[in-house]
Coordinates of C-alpha atoms in Angstrom, one line a residue:
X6 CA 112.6 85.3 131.5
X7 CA 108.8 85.7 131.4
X8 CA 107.1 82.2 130.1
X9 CA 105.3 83.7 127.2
X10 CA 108.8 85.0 126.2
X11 CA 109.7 81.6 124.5
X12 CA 106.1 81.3 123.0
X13 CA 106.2 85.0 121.0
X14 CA 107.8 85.8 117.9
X15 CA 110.9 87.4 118.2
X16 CA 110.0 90.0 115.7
X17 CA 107.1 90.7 117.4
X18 CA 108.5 90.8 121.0
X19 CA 111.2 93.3 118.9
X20 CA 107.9 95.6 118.1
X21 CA 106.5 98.4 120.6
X22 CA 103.0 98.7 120.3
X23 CA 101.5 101.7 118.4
X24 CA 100.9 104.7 121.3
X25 CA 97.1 106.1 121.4
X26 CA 98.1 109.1 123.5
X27 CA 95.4 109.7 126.7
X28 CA 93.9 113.6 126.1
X29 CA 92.3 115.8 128.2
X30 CA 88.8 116.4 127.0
X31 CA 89.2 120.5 126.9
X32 CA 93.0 120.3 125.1
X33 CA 93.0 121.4 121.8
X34 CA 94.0 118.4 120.2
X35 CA 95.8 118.4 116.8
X36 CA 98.2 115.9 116.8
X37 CA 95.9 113.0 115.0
X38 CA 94.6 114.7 111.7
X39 CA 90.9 114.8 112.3
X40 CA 88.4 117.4 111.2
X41 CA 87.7 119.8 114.0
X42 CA 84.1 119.6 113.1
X43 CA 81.4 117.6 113.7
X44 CA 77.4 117.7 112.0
X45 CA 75.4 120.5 112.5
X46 CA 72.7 119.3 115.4
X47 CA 70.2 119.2 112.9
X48 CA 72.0 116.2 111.1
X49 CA 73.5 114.7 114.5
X50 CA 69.5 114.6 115.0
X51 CA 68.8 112.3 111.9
X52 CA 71.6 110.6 112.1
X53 CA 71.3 109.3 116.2
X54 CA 67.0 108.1 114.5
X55 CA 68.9 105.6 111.7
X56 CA 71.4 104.5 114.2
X57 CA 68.6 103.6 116.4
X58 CA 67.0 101.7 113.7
X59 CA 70.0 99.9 112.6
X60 CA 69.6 96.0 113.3
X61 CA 72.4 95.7 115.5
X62 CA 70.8 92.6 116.1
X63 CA 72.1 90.9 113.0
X64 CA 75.4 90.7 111.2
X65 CA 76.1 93.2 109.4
X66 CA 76.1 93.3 105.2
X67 CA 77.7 96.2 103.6
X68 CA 76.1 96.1 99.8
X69 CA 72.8 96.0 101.6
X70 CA 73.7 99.1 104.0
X71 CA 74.9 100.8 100.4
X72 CA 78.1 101.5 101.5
X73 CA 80.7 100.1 98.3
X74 CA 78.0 101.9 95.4
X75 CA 77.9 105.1 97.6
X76 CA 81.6 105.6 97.7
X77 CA 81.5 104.8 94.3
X78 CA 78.9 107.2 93.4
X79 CA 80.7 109.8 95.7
X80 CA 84.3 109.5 94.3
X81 CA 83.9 107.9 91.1
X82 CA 85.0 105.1 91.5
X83 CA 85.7 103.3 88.2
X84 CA 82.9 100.4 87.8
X85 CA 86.7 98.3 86.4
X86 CA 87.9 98.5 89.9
X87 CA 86.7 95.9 92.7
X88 CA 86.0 97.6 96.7
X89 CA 87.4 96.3 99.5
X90 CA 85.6 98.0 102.9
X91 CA 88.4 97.7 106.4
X92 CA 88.2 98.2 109.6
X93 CA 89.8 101.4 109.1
X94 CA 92.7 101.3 106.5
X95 CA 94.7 100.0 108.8
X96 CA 93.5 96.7 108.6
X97 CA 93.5 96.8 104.8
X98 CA 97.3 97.8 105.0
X99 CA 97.9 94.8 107.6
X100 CA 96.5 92.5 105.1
X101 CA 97.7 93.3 101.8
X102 CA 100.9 92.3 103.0
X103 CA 99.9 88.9 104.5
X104 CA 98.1 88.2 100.8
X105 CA 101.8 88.8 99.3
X106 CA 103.8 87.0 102.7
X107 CA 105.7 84.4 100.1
X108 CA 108.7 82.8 101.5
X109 CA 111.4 85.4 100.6
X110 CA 109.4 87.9 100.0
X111 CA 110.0 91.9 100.5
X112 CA 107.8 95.2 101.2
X113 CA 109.2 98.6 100.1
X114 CA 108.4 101.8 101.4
X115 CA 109.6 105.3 101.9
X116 CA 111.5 106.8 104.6
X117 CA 110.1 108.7 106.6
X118 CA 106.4 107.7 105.8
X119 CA 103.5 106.2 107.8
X120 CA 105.0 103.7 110.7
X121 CA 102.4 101.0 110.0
X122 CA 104.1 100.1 106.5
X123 CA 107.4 98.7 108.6
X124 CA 105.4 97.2 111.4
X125 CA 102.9 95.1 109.2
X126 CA 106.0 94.2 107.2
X127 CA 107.4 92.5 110.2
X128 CA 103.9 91.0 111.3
X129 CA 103.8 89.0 107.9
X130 CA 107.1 88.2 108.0
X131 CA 108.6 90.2 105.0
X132 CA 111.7 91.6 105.0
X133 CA 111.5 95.5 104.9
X134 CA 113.3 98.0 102.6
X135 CA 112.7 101.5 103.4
X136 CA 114.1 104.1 100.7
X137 CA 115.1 107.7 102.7
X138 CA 113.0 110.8 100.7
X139 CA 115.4 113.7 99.7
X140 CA 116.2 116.1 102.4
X141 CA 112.9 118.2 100.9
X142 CA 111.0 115.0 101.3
X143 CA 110.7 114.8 97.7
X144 CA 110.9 111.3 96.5
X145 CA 114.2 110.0 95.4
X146 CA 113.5 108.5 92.0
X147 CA 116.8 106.7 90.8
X148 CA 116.9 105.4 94.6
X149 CA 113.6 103.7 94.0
X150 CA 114.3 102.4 91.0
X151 CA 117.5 101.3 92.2
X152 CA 116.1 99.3 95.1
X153 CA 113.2 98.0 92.7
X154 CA 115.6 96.5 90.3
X155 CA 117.5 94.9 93.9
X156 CA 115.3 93.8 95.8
X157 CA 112.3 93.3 93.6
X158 CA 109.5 93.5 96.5
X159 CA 106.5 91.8 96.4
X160 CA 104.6 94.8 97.4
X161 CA 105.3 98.8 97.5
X162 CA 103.5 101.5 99.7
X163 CA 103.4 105.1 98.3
X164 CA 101.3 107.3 100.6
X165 CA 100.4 109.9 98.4
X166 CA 100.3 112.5 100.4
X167 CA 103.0 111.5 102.2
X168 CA 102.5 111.5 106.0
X169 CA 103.9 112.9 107.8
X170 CA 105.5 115.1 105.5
X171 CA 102.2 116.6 104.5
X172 CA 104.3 116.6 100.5
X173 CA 102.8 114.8 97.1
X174 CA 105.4 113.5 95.4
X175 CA 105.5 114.4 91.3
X176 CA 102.9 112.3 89.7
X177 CA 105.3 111.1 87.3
X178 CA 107.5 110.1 89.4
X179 CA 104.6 107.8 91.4
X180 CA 103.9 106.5 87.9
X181 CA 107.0 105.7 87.0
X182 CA 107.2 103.6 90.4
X183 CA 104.4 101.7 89.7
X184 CA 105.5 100.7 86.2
X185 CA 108.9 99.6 87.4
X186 CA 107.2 97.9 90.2
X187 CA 107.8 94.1 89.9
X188 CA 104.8 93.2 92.5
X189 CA 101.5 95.5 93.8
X190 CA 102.4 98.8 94.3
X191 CA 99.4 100.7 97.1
X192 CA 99.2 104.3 96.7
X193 CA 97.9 105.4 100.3
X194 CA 95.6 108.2 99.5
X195 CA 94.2 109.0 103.0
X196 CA 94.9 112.4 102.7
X197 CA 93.8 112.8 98.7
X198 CA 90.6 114.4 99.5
X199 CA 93.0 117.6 100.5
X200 CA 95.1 117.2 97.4
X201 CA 94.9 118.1 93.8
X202 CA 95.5 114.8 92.4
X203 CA 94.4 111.1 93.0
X204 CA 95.3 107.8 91.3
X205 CA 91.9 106.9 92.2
X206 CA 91.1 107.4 88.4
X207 CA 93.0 104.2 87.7
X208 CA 91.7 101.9 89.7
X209 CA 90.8 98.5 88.2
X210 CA 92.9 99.3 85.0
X211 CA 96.1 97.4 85.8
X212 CA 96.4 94.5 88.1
X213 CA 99.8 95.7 90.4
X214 CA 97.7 99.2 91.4
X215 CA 95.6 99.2 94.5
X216 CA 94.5 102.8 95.8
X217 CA 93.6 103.1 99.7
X218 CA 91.7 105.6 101.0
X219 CA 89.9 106.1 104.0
X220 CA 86.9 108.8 105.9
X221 CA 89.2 109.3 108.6
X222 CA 90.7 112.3 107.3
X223 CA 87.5 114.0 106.2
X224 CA 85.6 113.7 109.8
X225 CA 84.9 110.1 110.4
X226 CA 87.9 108.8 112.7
X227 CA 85.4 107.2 114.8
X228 CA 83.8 105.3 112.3
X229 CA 87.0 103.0 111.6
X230 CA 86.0 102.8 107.6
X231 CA 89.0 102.8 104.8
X232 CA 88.3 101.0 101.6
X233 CA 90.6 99.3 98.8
X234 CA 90.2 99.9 95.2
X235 CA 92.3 97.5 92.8
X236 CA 91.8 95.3 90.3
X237 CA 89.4 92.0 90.2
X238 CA 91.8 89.6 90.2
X239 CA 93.8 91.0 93.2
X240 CA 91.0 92.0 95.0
X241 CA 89.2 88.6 94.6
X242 CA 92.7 87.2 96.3
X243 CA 92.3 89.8 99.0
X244 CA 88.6 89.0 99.7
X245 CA 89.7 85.4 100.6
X246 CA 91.6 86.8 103.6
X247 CA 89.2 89.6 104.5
X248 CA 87.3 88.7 108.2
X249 CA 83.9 88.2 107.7
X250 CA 81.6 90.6 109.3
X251 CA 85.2 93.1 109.7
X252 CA 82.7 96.0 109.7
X253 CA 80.3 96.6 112.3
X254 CA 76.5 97.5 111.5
X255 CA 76.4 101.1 113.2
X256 CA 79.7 102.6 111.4
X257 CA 78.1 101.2 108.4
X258 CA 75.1 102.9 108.7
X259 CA 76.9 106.2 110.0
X260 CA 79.3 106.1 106.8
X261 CA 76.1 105.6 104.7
X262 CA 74.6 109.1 106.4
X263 CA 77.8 110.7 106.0
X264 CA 77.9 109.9 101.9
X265 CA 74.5 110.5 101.1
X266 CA 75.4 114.2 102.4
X267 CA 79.0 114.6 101.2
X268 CA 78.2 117.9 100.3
X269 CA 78.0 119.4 103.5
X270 CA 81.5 117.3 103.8
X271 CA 83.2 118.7 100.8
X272 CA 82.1 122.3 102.4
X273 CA 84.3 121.4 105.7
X274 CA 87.4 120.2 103.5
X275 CA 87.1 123.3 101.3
X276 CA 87.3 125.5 104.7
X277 CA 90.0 123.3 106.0
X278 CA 91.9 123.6 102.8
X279 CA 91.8 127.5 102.9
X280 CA 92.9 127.3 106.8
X281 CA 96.0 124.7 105.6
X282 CA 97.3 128.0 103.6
X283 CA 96.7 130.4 106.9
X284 CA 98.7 128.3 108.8
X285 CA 101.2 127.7 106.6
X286 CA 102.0 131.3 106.0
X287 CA 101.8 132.1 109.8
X288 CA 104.5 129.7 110.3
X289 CA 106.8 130.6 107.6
X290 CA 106.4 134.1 108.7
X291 CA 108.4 133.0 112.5
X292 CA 111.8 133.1 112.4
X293 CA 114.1 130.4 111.3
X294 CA 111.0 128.2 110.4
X295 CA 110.5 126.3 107.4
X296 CA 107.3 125.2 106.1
X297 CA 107.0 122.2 103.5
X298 CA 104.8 122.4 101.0
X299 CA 101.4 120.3 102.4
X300 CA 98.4 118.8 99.9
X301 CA 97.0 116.6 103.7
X302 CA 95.2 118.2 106.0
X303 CA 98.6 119.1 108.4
X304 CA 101.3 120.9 107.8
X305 CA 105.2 120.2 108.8
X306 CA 107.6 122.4 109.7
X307 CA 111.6 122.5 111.0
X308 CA 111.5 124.7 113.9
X309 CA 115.0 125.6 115.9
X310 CA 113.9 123.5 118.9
X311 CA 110.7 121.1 118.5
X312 CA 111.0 119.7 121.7
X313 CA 111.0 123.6 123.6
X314 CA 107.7 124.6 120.7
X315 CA 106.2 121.3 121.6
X316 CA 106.0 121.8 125.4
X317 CA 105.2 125.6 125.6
X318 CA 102.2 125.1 123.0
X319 CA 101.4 121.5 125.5
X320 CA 101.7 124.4 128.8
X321 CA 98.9 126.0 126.6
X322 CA 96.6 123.2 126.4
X323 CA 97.7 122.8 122.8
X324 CA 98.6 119.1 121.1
X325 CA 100.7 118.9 118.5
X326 CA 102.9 115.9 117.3
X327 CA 106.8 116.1 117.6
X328 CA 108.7 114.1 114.5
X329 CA 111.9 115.1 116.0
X330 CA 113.9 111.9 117.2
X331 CA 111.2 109.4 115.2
X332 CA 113.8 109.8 111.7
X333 CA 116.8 111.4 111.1
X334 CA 115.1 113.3 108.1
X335 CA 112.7 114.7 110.6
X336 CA 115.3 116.4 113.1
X337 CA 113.4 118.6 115.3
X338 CA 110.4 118.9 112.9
X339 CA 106.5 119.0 114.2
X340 CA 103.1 118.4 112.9
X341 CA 100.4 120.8 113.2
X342 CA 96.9 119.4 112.4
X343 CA 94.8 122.0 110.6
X344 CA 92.1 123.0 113.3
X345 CA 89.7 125.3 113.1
X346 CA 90.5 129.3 112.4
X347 CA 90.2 129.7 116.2
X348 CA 92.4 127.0 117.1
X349 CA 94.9 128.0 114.6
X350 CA 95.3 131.4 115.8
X351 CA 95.7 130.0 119.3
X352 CA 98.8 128.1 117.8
X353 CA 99.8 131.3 116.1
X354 CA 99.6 133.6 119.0
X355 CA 101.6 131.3 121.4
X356 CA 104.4 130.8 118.4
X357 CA 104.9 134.2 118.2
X358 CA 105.5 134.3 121.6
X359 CA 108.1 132.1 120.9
X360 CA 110.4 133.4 118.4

């Protein structure tokens, strides 16, 4: 047995570490959920000047690079709730539950839903209960409020969207969630900018509600910014165990550009929105195919054989991402990233090859 064997956890020597697939620069990739945009050159133009001024040369300070009041200003953020900037939400979601780690204490989360939920349960030692979605992936309400009342978890994750189901779940059935929650309840909103509804409005008013979002999603992958809004006295726990400096100076200053022109942003998700329906109703159009209803900026769909779809759209330089095998609720389901109108009907024409 390998010497740093005895020295590892043994939850975390159970883990496999989160795949970051290699991609050939010319595939069309839409397996990640990323805008298949980027700034006209005119704005890649202004934006590469302030990079070059940024002071890389000193730590960086996100109220002075304007960051937290812009994405309030931009989303309306209510002035109750308190900001918390990550490195990505992924760090946010890795830390919430080492604020709530207690002795004892236990994470809920859907089934199937975003992997990281599980894994940073494990990481901070809490035990996981996952609660399986309805065969729709609909949430399961009395399932929920059945493993609430047993298992009383410190913390719940609702991604909202779900991913990667692509479905929002009945508003008043998240609600009712969050006030049988016995601990903090996160509603993961990293897809809300393509969905009619948002928690974000609530922010700050009651102290188990933290909403996550992210700029991911809406063209900024690279950037590695998500941001927590919650109350003051949670988030004033969560600051304690925030890193200092988490974010560096030139995403900061990148994120900043991208804000102060959010409307050329909106403009892209609009598009992207209206491309969502396109692809949706090309797939349901093929053959035993069923669509699910998507508010994210994907869509999902049970196909006959994922693993035969996913390989002939691969032999056509085409990336999507197979579900099938990851949950039995996902059996031979995919994941098509919304790309742009070209890209889609290069999916499109292949399917229809296909069925």
């Amino acid at each position: 047995m390998p010497f740093i064997n005895h020295l590892v956890r043994d939850e975390i020597r159970a883990m496999s570490a989160y795949a970051v697939a290699a991609v050939p620069e010319d595939c069309i990739k839409l397996d990640a959920m990323e805008l298949p945009c980027r700034f006209p050159d005119d704005m890649m133009r202004e934006l590469a000047q302030e990079l070059a001024q940024a002071q890389i040369n000193r730590y960086p300070a996100p109220d002075a690079c304007g960051v937290p009041k812009l994405l309030r200003d931009t989303f309306a953020i209510p002035d109750a709730a308190q900001i918390a900037l990550g490195n990505g939400s992924d760090e946010l979601i890795q830390l919430l539950p080492l604020l709530l780690a207690k002795p004892g204490a236990k994470m809920l989360a859907l089934e199937p839903s975003f992997v990281m939920y599980r894994h940073n349960a494990a990481l901070a030692g809490m035990e996981y209960v996952g609660v399986p979605l309805n065969d729709d992936f609909t949430l399961n309400l009395p399932a929920v409020l059945a493993a609430l009342e047993t298992h009383r978890p410190a913390l719940v994750f609702l991604a909202y969207p779900n991913n990667p189901t692509g479905v929002r779940f009945a508003r008043e059935e998240v609600q009712a969630v969050i006030d049988a929650a016995p601990g903090v309840v996160v509603v993961d909103e990293a897809y809300g900018a393509f969905s009619g509804d948002s928690f974000l409005p609530q922010a700050g008013s009651e102290e188990k509600l933290v909403v996550l979002r992210t700029l991911s999603k809406i063209g900024f992958a690279g950037l590695r910014l998500g941001y927590a809004c919650g109350h003051p006295s949670l988030m004033g726990e969560l600051a304690k165990i925030v890193p200092p400096y988490n974010m560096n100076r030139l995403s900061l200053t990148a994120a900043a550009f991208a804000l102060r022109r959010y409307g050329w942003v909106a403009q892209q998700i609009a598009s992207l929105k209206e491309e969502r329906a396109r692809l949706s109703e090309a797939l349901a159009r093929l053959p035993q195919v069923r669509v699910f209803p998507s508010e994210a900026n994907f869509v999902t769909a049970r196909v006959p054989d994922a693993a035969a779809v996913y390989e002939a759209l691969k032999a056509h330089n085409i990336l999507i991402k197979k579900l099938h095998g990851s949950h039995p609720l996902l059996e031979q389901c995919l994941r098509f990233t919304v790309g742009s109108p070209e890209q889609n009907r290069q999916v499109s024409n292949v399917l229809q090859t296909l069925f």
